[in-house]
Short mmCIF file of C-alpha atoms in Angstrom, two decimals:
data_model
loop_
_atom_site.label_atom_id
_atom_site.label_comp_id
_atom_site.label_asym_id
_atom_site.label_seq_id
_atom_site.Cartn_x
_atom_site.Cartn_y
_atom_site.Cartn_z
CA MET W 1 0.00 0.00 0.00
CA SER W 2 3.03 2.31 0.34
CA GLU W 3 3.14 3.12 -3.39
CA ARG W 4 -0.55 4.05 -3.37
CA LEU W 5 0.01 6.22 -0.31
CA GLN W 6 2.78 8.15 -2.03
CA GLU W 7 0.67 8.56 -5.13
CA ILE W 8 -2.47 9.70 -3.32
CA PHE W 9 -0.73 11.76 -0.60
CA PRO W 10 2.42 13.13 -2.30
CA GLN W 11 4.87 14.88 0.03
CA LYS W 12 2.85 13.70 3.07
CA ILE W 13 4.49 10.30 3.62
CA VAL W 14 7.42 9.75 5.99
CA PRO W 15 9.33 6.67 7.23
CA LYS W 16 7.64 6.36 10.63
CA GLY W 17 10.56 4.64 12.33
CA LEU W 18 12.79 7.71 12.01
CA ALA W 19 10.82 9.60 14.66
CA LEU W 20 11.69 6.83 17.14
CA ARG W 21 15.45 7.25 16.69
CA SER W 22 17.73 9.54 18.63
CA PRO W 23 17.74 12.52 18.70
CA PHE W 24 14.29 12.84 17.12
CA ASP W 25 12.72 10.83 19.93
CA ARG W 26 13.25 13.77 22.30
CA LEU W 27 10.66 15.75 20.33
CA PRO W 28 6.90 15.17 20.18
CA ARG W 29 6.15 12.90 17.23
CA TYR W 30 4.22 15.60 15.36
CA VAL W 31 7.25 17.92 15.56
CA ALA W 32 9.79 15.23 14.64
CA GLU W 33 7.82 14.12 11.60
CA TYR W 34 7.28 17.71 10.46
CA LEU W 35 11.05 18.27 10.45
CA ILE W 36 11.78 14.93 8.78
CA ALA W 37 9.20 15.50 6.04
CA LYS W 38 10.46 19.03 5.39
CA PHE W 39 14.23 18.63 5.60
CA ALA W 40 14.88 14.91 5.00
CA PRO W 41 12.15 13.64 2.68
CA HIS W 42 12.22 9.89 2.00
CA GLY W 43 14.82 9.53 4.77
CA ASP W 44 17.76 10.74 2.68
CA PRO W 45 20.81 9.75 4.84
CA GLN W 46 22.87 12.91 4.32
CA ARG W 47 19.98 15.27 4.95
CA LEU W 48 18.91 13.15 7.91
CA ASP W 49 22.37 13.42 9.48
CA ARG W 50 22.37 17.21 9.09
CA LEU W 51 18.88 17.40 10.57
CA ALA W 52 19.94 15.25 13.54
CA GLU W 53 22.88 17.58 14.19
CA ASN W 54 20.57 20.58 14.13
CA VAL W 55 18.11 18.97 16.52
CA LEU W 56 20.91 18.22 18.98
CA ARG W 57 22.18 21.78 18.72
CA LEU W 58 18.86 23.65 18.67
CA TYR W 59 16.81 21.56 21.10
CA PRO W 60 18.87 21.26 24.30
CA THR W 61 17.81 18.90 27.07
CA GLY W 62 19.18 18.15 30.55
CA PRO W 63 22.65 19.65 31.19
CA GLU W 64 22.68 21.01 27.62
CA ARG W 65 20.26 23.71 28.77
CA ASN W 66 22.93 25.41 30.88
CA ARG W 67 25.28 25.39 27.90
CA ALA W 68 22.57 27.04 25.79
CA LYS W 69 22.09 29.74 28.43
CA ASP W 70 25.84 30.30 28.52
CA GLN W 71 25.88 30.76 24.73
CA LEU W 72 23.07 33.29 25.02
CA LEU W 73 25.02 35.30 27.60
CA GLN W 74 28.39 35.06 25.84
CA ARG W 75 27.27 35.62 22.25
CA GLY W 76 24.17 37.69 22.84
CA HIS W 77 22.02 35.50 20.60
CA LEU W 78 20.67 31.95 20.48
CA THR W 79 18.52 29.93 18.06
CA LEU W 80 16.21 27.25 19.42
CA ILE W 81 13.63 24.72 18.29
CA ASP W 82 10.92 25.01 20.90
CA GLU W 83 7.27 25.68 21.66
CA LEU W 84 6.41 29.36 21.87
CA ARG W 85 3.54 29.96 24.29
CA VAL W 86 2.99 33.67 24.83
CA LYS W 87 1.36 35.09 27.93
CA PRO W 88 -0.11 38.62 27.74
CA GLU W 89 0.58 40.56 30.94
CA VAL W 90 -2.31 42.98 31.29
CA ASN W 91 -0.81 44.98 34.16
CA SER W 92 2.51 45.62 32.42
CA GLY W 93 1.23 45.64 28.84
CA ARG W 94 3.93 43.15 27.82
CA TYR W 95 3.88 39.83 26.02
CA VAL W 96 6.23 37.26 27.53
CA ALA W 97 7.12 33.59 27.12
CA GLU W 98 9.22 31.00 28.91
CA PRO W 99 10.63 28.53 26.36
CA PRO W 100 10.56 25.07 28.00
CA THR W 101 14.10 24.27 26.87
CA LEU W 102 15.43 27.22 28.90
CA ALA W 103 13.13 26.55 31.87
CA ASP W 104 13.24 29.77 33.92
CA VAL W 105 14.25 32.33 31.27
CA THR W 106 11.60 34.97 30.54
CA VAL W 107 11.54 36.26 26.95
CA GLN W 108 9.98 39.55 25.80
CA VAL W 109 7.82 38.89 22.73
CA PRO W 110 6.89 41.62 20.22
CA GLN W 111 3.13 42.07 19.93
CA GLU W 112 3.28 41.80 16.14
CA ILE W 113 4.43 38.17 16.41
CA CYS W 114 1.23 37.30 18.28
CA GLN W 115 -0.80 39.22 15.72
CA ARG W 116 0.91 37.43 12.85
CA HIS W 117 0.68 34.02 14.55
CA PRO W 118 -2.32 33.94 16.94
CA ALA W 119 -1.63 30.28 17.76
CA THR W 120 1.39 31.40 19.81
CA LEU W 121 -1.07 32.46 22.52
CA TYR W 122 -1.91 28.76 22.97
CA GLY W 123 1.41 27.19 22.02
CA LEU W 124 3.07 26.89 18.61
CA TRP W 125 6.28 25.03 17.77
CA GLY W 126 8.87 26.70 15.62
CA THR W 127 12.36 28.20 15.41
CA LEU W 128 13.05 30.96 17.94
CA ASP W 129 15.74 33.63 17.44
CA LEU W 130 16.63 35.04 20.87
CA ARG W 131 18.64 38.16 21.75
CA TYR W 132 20.27 38.99 25.10
CA HIS W 133 20.57 42.66 26.04
CA ALA W 134 23.45 43.04 28.49
CA ARG W 135 22.52 46.58 29.56
CA THR W 136 19.00 45.69 30.68
CA ARG W 137 19.71 41.98 31.30
CA GLU W 138 16.62 41.09 29.31
CA VAL W 139 16.00 38.48 26.63
CA SER W 140 13.85 39.31 23.61
CA LEU W 141 12.46 37.34 20.69
CA ALA W 142 13.96 38.77 17.50
CA GLY W 143 12.34 36.29 15.11
CA PHE W 144 10.03 33.30 14.95
CA ILE W 145 9.49 30.79 12.13
CA PRO W 146 6.50 28.55 12.96
CA PHE W 147 6.13 24.90 12.09
CA GLU W 148 2.76 25.26 10.38
CA VAL W 149 1.12 22.56 8.32
CA VAL W 150 -1.04 23.37 5.31
CA ALA W 151 -3.81 20.86 4.64
CA ASP W 152 -6.69 20.78 2.18
CA LEU W 153 -9.61 19.06 3.90
CA GLU W 154 -11.68 18.54 0.75
CA GLU W 155 -8.73 16.94 -1.01
CA PHE W 156 -8.20 14.69 2.00
CA LEU W 157 -11.85 13.60 2.00
CA ARG W 158 -11.67 12.79 -1.69
CA ALA W 159 -8.54 10.72 -1.09
CA ARG W 160 -10.34 8.79 1.66
CA LYS W 161 -12.73 7.35 -0.94
CA GLN W 162 -9.88 5.55 -2.66
CA PHE W 163 -9.34 3.21 0.31
CA ARG W 164 -11.42 0.34 1.62
CA GLU W 165 -12.53 0.51 5.25
CA GLU W 166 -9.90 -1.98 6.45
CA GLU W 167 -7.15 -0.14 4.57
CA TRP W 168 -8.21 3.19 6.00
CA ILE W 169 -8.23 1.95 9.57
CA ASP W 170 -4.72 0.56 9.13
CA LEU W 171 -3.59 3.82 7.49
CA LEU W 172 -4.78 5.87 10.48
CA LEU W 173 -3.09 3.55 12.96
CA GLN W 174 0.18 3.64 11.01
CA ALA W 175 0.01 7.43 10.91
CA VAL W 176 -0.02 7.64 14.72
CA GLY W 177 2.81 5.10 14.96
CA LEU W 178 0.94 1.86 15.75
CA ASN W 179 1.50 -1.40 13.88
CA PRO W 180 -1.94 -2.66 12.81
CA ALA W 181 -0.52 -6.11 12.07
CA GLU W 182 -0.08 -6.61 15.83
CA LEU W 183 -3.64 -5.57 16.76
CA SER W 184 -6.94 -7.39 16.62
CA PHE W 185 -9.88 -5.60 15.02
CA ARG W 186 -11.25 -4.85 18.49
CA GLU W 187 -7.91 -3.35 19.58
CA LYS W 188 -7.82 -1.26 16.40
CA GLN W 189 -11.27 0.11 17.21
CA LEU W 190 -10.30 1.02 20.76
CA SER W 191 -7.05 2.65 19.61
CA LEU W 192 -8.98 4.84 17.19
CA ALA W 193 -11.53 5.62 19.90
CA ARG W 194 -8.68 7.19 21.89
CA LEU W 195 -8.32 9.71 19.05
CA ALA W 196 -12.01 10.61 18.98
CA PRO W 197 -11.70 13.71 21.25
CA LEU W 198 -9.47 15.29 18.60
CA VAL W 199 -12.40 15.43 16.20
CA GLU W 200 -15.45 15.51 18.50
CA PRO W 201 -16.15 18.76 20.43
CA ARG W 202 -17.18 18.23 24.04
CA LEU W 203 -16.57 14.51 23.96
CA HIS W 204 -15.74 13.39 27.51
CA LEU W 205 -14.14 9.96 27.91
CA ILE W 206 -12.49 8.00 30.69
CA GLU W 207 -9.98 5.18 30.44
CA LEU W 208 -8.79 3.02 33.30
CA GLY W 209 -6.24 0.32 32.64
CA PRO W 210 -2.74 -1.01 33.33
CA ARG W 211 0.36 1.13 33.04
CA GLN W 212 2.40 1.24 29.81
CA THR W 213 -0.56 0.77 27.47
CA GLY W 214 -0.05 4.22 25.93
CA LYS W 215 -3.08 5.92 27.51
CA SER W 216 -1.58 9.41 27.39
CA PHE W 217 1.21 8.67 24.91
CA LEU W 218 -1.04 8.46 21.86
CA LEU W 219 -2.89 11.75 22.27
CA ARG W 220 0.03 13.90 23.39
CA ASN W 221 2.23 12.70 20.51
CA THR W 222 -0.43 13.01 17.84
CA SER W 223 -1.51 16.64 18.08
CA PRO W 224 -0.41 19.99 19.56
CA GLU W 225 -4.11 20.57 20.34
CA VAL W 226 -3.72 18.34 23.42
CA PHE W 227 -2.75 19.60 26.87
CA LEU W 228 -1.66 16.97 29.41
CA VAL W 229 -2.20 18.08 32.99
CA SER W 230 -1.37 16.45 36.28
CA SER W 231 -4.66 15.95 38.09
CA SER W 232 -3.08 16.96 41.40
CA LYS W 233 -2.61 20.49 40.05
CA VAL W 234 -6.16 21.07 38.84
CA THR W 235 -8.01 24.03 40.35
CA PRO W 236 -11.05 26.00 39.17
CA ALA W 237 -8.69 28.87 38.27
CA THR W 238 -6.31 26.79 36.13
CA LEU W 239 -9.04 24.76 34.50
CA PHE W 240 -11.75 27.36 33.91
CA TYR W 241 -11.03 31.03 34.67
CA HIS W 242 -8.59 32.90 36.93
CA GLN W 243 -10.58 35.65 38.59
CA VAL W 244 -7.52 37.61 39.74
CA THR W 245 -5.56 37.69 36.47
CA ARG W 246 -8.74 37.50 34.36
CA GLN W 247 -7.14 34.87 32.18
CA PRO W 248 -9.06 31.96 30.64
CA GLY W 249 -8.32 28.49 31.94
CA LEU W 250 -7.39 25.39 30.00
CA VAL W 251 -10.90 24.62 28.73
CA GLY W 252 -10.99 27.97 26.97
CA VAL W 253 -7.60 27.49 25.34
CA TYR W 254 -7.10 23.83 24.36
CA PRO W 255 -9.47 21.62 22.32
CA VAL W 256 -8.46 18.50 24.28
CA ILE W 257 -7.43 18.31 27.93
CA VAL W 258 -6.06 15.05 29.30
CA PHE W 259 -6.10 14.46 33.06
CA ASP W 260 -3.39 11.93 33.82
CA GLU W 261 -3.17 9.88 37.02
CA ILE W 262 -6.63 10.93 38.22
CA ALA W 263 -6.16 8.89 41.41
CA TYR W 264 -3.89 11.64 42.74
CA GLY W 265 -6.28 14.52 41.99
CA ARG W 266 -8.14 16.57 44.58
CA TRP W 267 -11.54 15.78 43.14
CA SER W 268 -13.29 16.31 46.46
CA ASP W 269 -13.11 20.09 45.91
CA ASP W 270 -16.81 21.03 45.72
CA GLU W 271 -16.20 24.16 43.65
CA LEU W 272 -14.03 22.32 41.13
CA LEU W 273 -16.40 19.36 40.80
CA GLY W 274 -19.49 21.57 40.53
CA THR W 275 -17.99 23.73 37.78
CA LEU W 276 -16.67 20.62 36.02
CA LYS W 277 -20.11 19.00 35.94
CA ASP W 278 -21.71 22.20 34.63
CA PHE W 279 -19.23 22.37 31.78
CA MET W 280 -19.47 18.67 30.91
CA GLU W 281 -23.26 18.91 30.78
CA SER W 282 -23.72 21.97 28.60
CA GLY W 283 -20.36 23.43 27.54
CA ARG W 284 -21.04 26.41 29.80
CA PHE W 285 -19.87 27.40 33.27
CA SER W 286 -19.82 30.42 35.57
CA ARG W 287 -16.95 31.95 37.52
CA GLY W 288 -17.05 35.14 39.57
CA GLY W 289 -20.53 36.01 38.38
CA ARG W 290 -19.55 35.69 34.71
CA GLN W 291 -20.77 33.13 32.19
CA PHE W 292 -18.42 31.30 29.81
CA SER W 293 -18.68 28.65 27.12
CA ALA W 294 -16.12 26.32 25.52
CA GLN W 295 -15.94 23.25 23.28
CA ALA W 296 -13.07 21.37 24.93
CA SER W 297 -13.13 17.58 25.14
CA LEU W 298 -12.00 16.08 28.45
CA VAL W 299 -10.17 12.77 28.82
CA PHE W 300 -9.67 11.21 32.27
CA LEU W 301 -6.93 8.58 32.63
CA GLY W 302 -6.16 6.33 35.55
CA ASN W 303 -4.31 3.14 36.41
CA SER W 304 -6.21 -0.02 37.26
CA ASP W 305 -4.38 -3.35 37.44
CA ASP W 306 -7.35 -5.57 38.27
CA PRO W 307 -9.55 -6.22 35.19
CA SER W 308 -12.16 -7.97 37.36
CA MET W 309 -12.79 -4.84 39.42
CA PRO W 310 -15.83 -2.79 38.32
CA GLN W 311 -14.57 0.32 36.59
CA ALA W 312 -16.48 2.71 38.86
CA MET W 313 -14.80 1.19 41.94
CA ALA W 314 -11.37 2.02 40.50
CA LEU W 315 -12.14 5.74 40.47
CA PRO W 316 -10.52 7.99 43.11
CA ARG W 317 -12.34 9.45 46.10
CA GLY W 318 -14.53 12.32 44.98
CA LEU W 319 -15.36 10.74 41.63
CA ALA W 320 -16.22 7.13 42.51
CA GLY W 321 -19.57 7.91 44.10
CA GLU W 322 -20.31 11.07 42.14
CA THR W 323 -23.17 10.00 39.91
CA GLY W 324 -23.41 13.54 38.49
CA PHE W 325 -19.91 13.15 37.07
CA LEU W 326 -20.53 9.61 35.80
CA ASP W 327 -23.76 10.70 34.10
CA ARG W 328 -21.86 13.29 32.08
CA LEU W 329 -19.28 10.91 30.67
CA ASN W 330 -19.92 9.94 27.06
CA GLY W 331 -18.15 6.61 27.38
CA TRP W 332 -15.47 4.39 28.89
CA ILE W 333 -12.50 2.95 27.03
CA PRO W 334 -11.66 -0.46 28.54
CA GLY W 335 -7.92 -0.08 28.96
CA HIS W 336 -7.46 -3.70 30.05
CA GLU W 337 -8.28 -4.82 26.51
CA LEU W 338 -5.36 -2.92 24.98
CA PRO W 339 -1.81 -4.35 24.88
CA LYS W 340 1.17 -2.77 26.57
CA ILE W 341 3.50 -0.77 24.36
CA ALA W 342 6.26 -3.04 23.02
CA PRO W 343 8.75 -2.65 20.13
CA GLU W 344 6.69 -4.86 17.83
CA LEU W 345 3.64 -2.64 18.42
CA LEU W 346 5.41 0.42 16.98
CA TYR W 347 5.12 0.90 13.23
CA GLU W 348 8.32 1.85 11.38
CA GLY W 349 7.31 1.69 7.72
CA PRO W 350 6.08 4.50 5.44
CA GLY W 351 2.96 6.27 6.62
CA LEU W 352 1.00 9.48 6.59
CA ALA W 353 2.83 12.24 8.51
CA VAL W 354 1.15 12.64 11.87
CA ASP W 355 1.48 16.45 11.87
CA PHE W 356 -0.55 16.51 8.64
CA LEU W 357 -3.15 14.18 10.14
CA ALA W 358 -3.36 16.35 13.27
CA GLU W 359 -4.15 19.38 11.10
CA ILE W 360 -6.85 17.36 9.29
CA PHE W 361 -8.34 16.42 12.66
CA ARG W 362 -8.36 20.11 13.64
CA LEU W 363 -10.22 21.03 10.47
CA LEU W 364 -12.65 18.14 10.87
CA ARG W 365 -13.41 19.23 14.43
CA LYS W 366 -14.84 22.49 13.14
CA ARG W 367 -17.38 20.54 11.08
CA VAL W 368 -18.62 18.21 13.79
CA THR W 369 -21.67 19.36 15.74
CA PRO W 370 -21.18 19.27 19.54
CA LEU W 371 -22.89 16.35 21.24
CA PRO W 372 -26.54 16.77 22.28
CA ASP W 373 -27.14 16.15 25.97
CA ASP W 374 -29.17 13.02 25.24
CA LEU W 375 -26.66 11.42 22.87
CA SER W 376 -26.37 7.68 23.35
CA LEU W 377 -23.16 5.77 22.77
CA PRO W 378 -24.20 4.14 19.46
CA ARG W 379 -24.92 7.60 18.04
CA LEU W 380 -21.66 8.85 19.51
CA ALA W 381 -19.85 6.08 17.67
CA HIS W 382 -21.51 7.15 14.46
CA GLY W 383 -20.38 10.76 14.90
CA THR W 384 -16.84 9.72 15.68
CA ARG W 385 -16.81 7.32 12.73
CA ARG W 386 -17.91 10.13 10.42
CA ALA W 387 -15.27 12.53 11.70
CA LEU W 388 -12.41 10.05 11.48
CA GLY W 389 -13.51 9.07 8.02
CA SER W 390 -13.80 5.40 8.90
CA ALA W 391 -16.77 3.09 8.60
CA GLY W 392 -15.59 1.19 11.65
CA SER W 393 -17.68 1.09 14.83
CA PHE W 394 -16.30 2.07 18.23
CA ARG W 395 -17.98 -0.12 20.83
CA VAL W 396 -16.46 1.41 23.94
CA HIS W 397 -18.13 0.72 27.27
CA GLN W 398 -20.78 3.24 28.24
CA ALA W 399 -20.65 4.92 31.62
CA HIS W 400 -23.55 4.98 34.07
CA SER W 401 -25.53 7.57 32.21
CA SER W 402 -28.94 9.14 31.96
CA ARG W 403 -28.19 9.60 28.26
CA ARG W 404 -29.08 6.02 27.35
#
């Protein structure tokens, strides 16, 4: 099928195994494959070596970060590959960012960069050109080249028609780095169901299962639209709206929010749980006397090693007996049915670039109508099937729900 892929999706196919190799494995998959497709198409060895050298030099990790800071001080300039997430400071009138590779370094960002690239307000990967000003001891952003993907949704939908259902399912799995040859049809369905929040607004799922099955790995490596948050750090201010700074929370910024390790969250907070249930029910919530709306999809992940235990009993205190929360879930993904991540489960052949697929998912999401409050799981599966472009059915377990 590789020849057909290249013919139908020219310039969008990459050798998937390259993103797993060092130093590309230090980057999110969607960033690594963007760089490989752009600078080393078809895995050309010489171009690939030069790209690897640039990634090592421009994306410092661990002790390399101090060396990068030293270069910035000594030379007065530094180029990085990083995510630019700009924060407007209303009180000072400034736009600032803290590139993750430099940890605690605050960078002054020109307003015109945010105007030219609005996605930087939420987080956009690209090449950053930094300048250090010795007199003021400040760091400024002198230039930014974003890693932006151009995708034609109509062309993609036409291409979909050239594949049988089984081929298309395998194509999607290969694109996100999974080897369909190692999965049963049921496991393929559940793996695709994990991607459903990327294309369904206000789709709220929960998955409990063993460790190392890729619960959070798949979503966070597929799309920059996903924000992974530690459940222990969730507050009404960070999740919904900060009344002091008047800044929107995560649900107003990211299309998909993943709560990892929910067992360690403080879900007994009445204000948090009440606001959460309001949002999950209608897409609206109130904070400080103000009303807000958002279309974010929420995914709750937790570890459960006993497949015989009822799923609801594996939930942490604050959620286990909260029928209002359970009623608002659109479905469960049975994590015990999915295999643990192993080398043979990772696909290394040619496949659709995941950064391109993530952009397609983003465009598809705009076309999908948010879920009605009375949507049952079979209808949910139909909506997800339509958005993913597959005729497959996602038979995930349904939560205790009044939506039946």
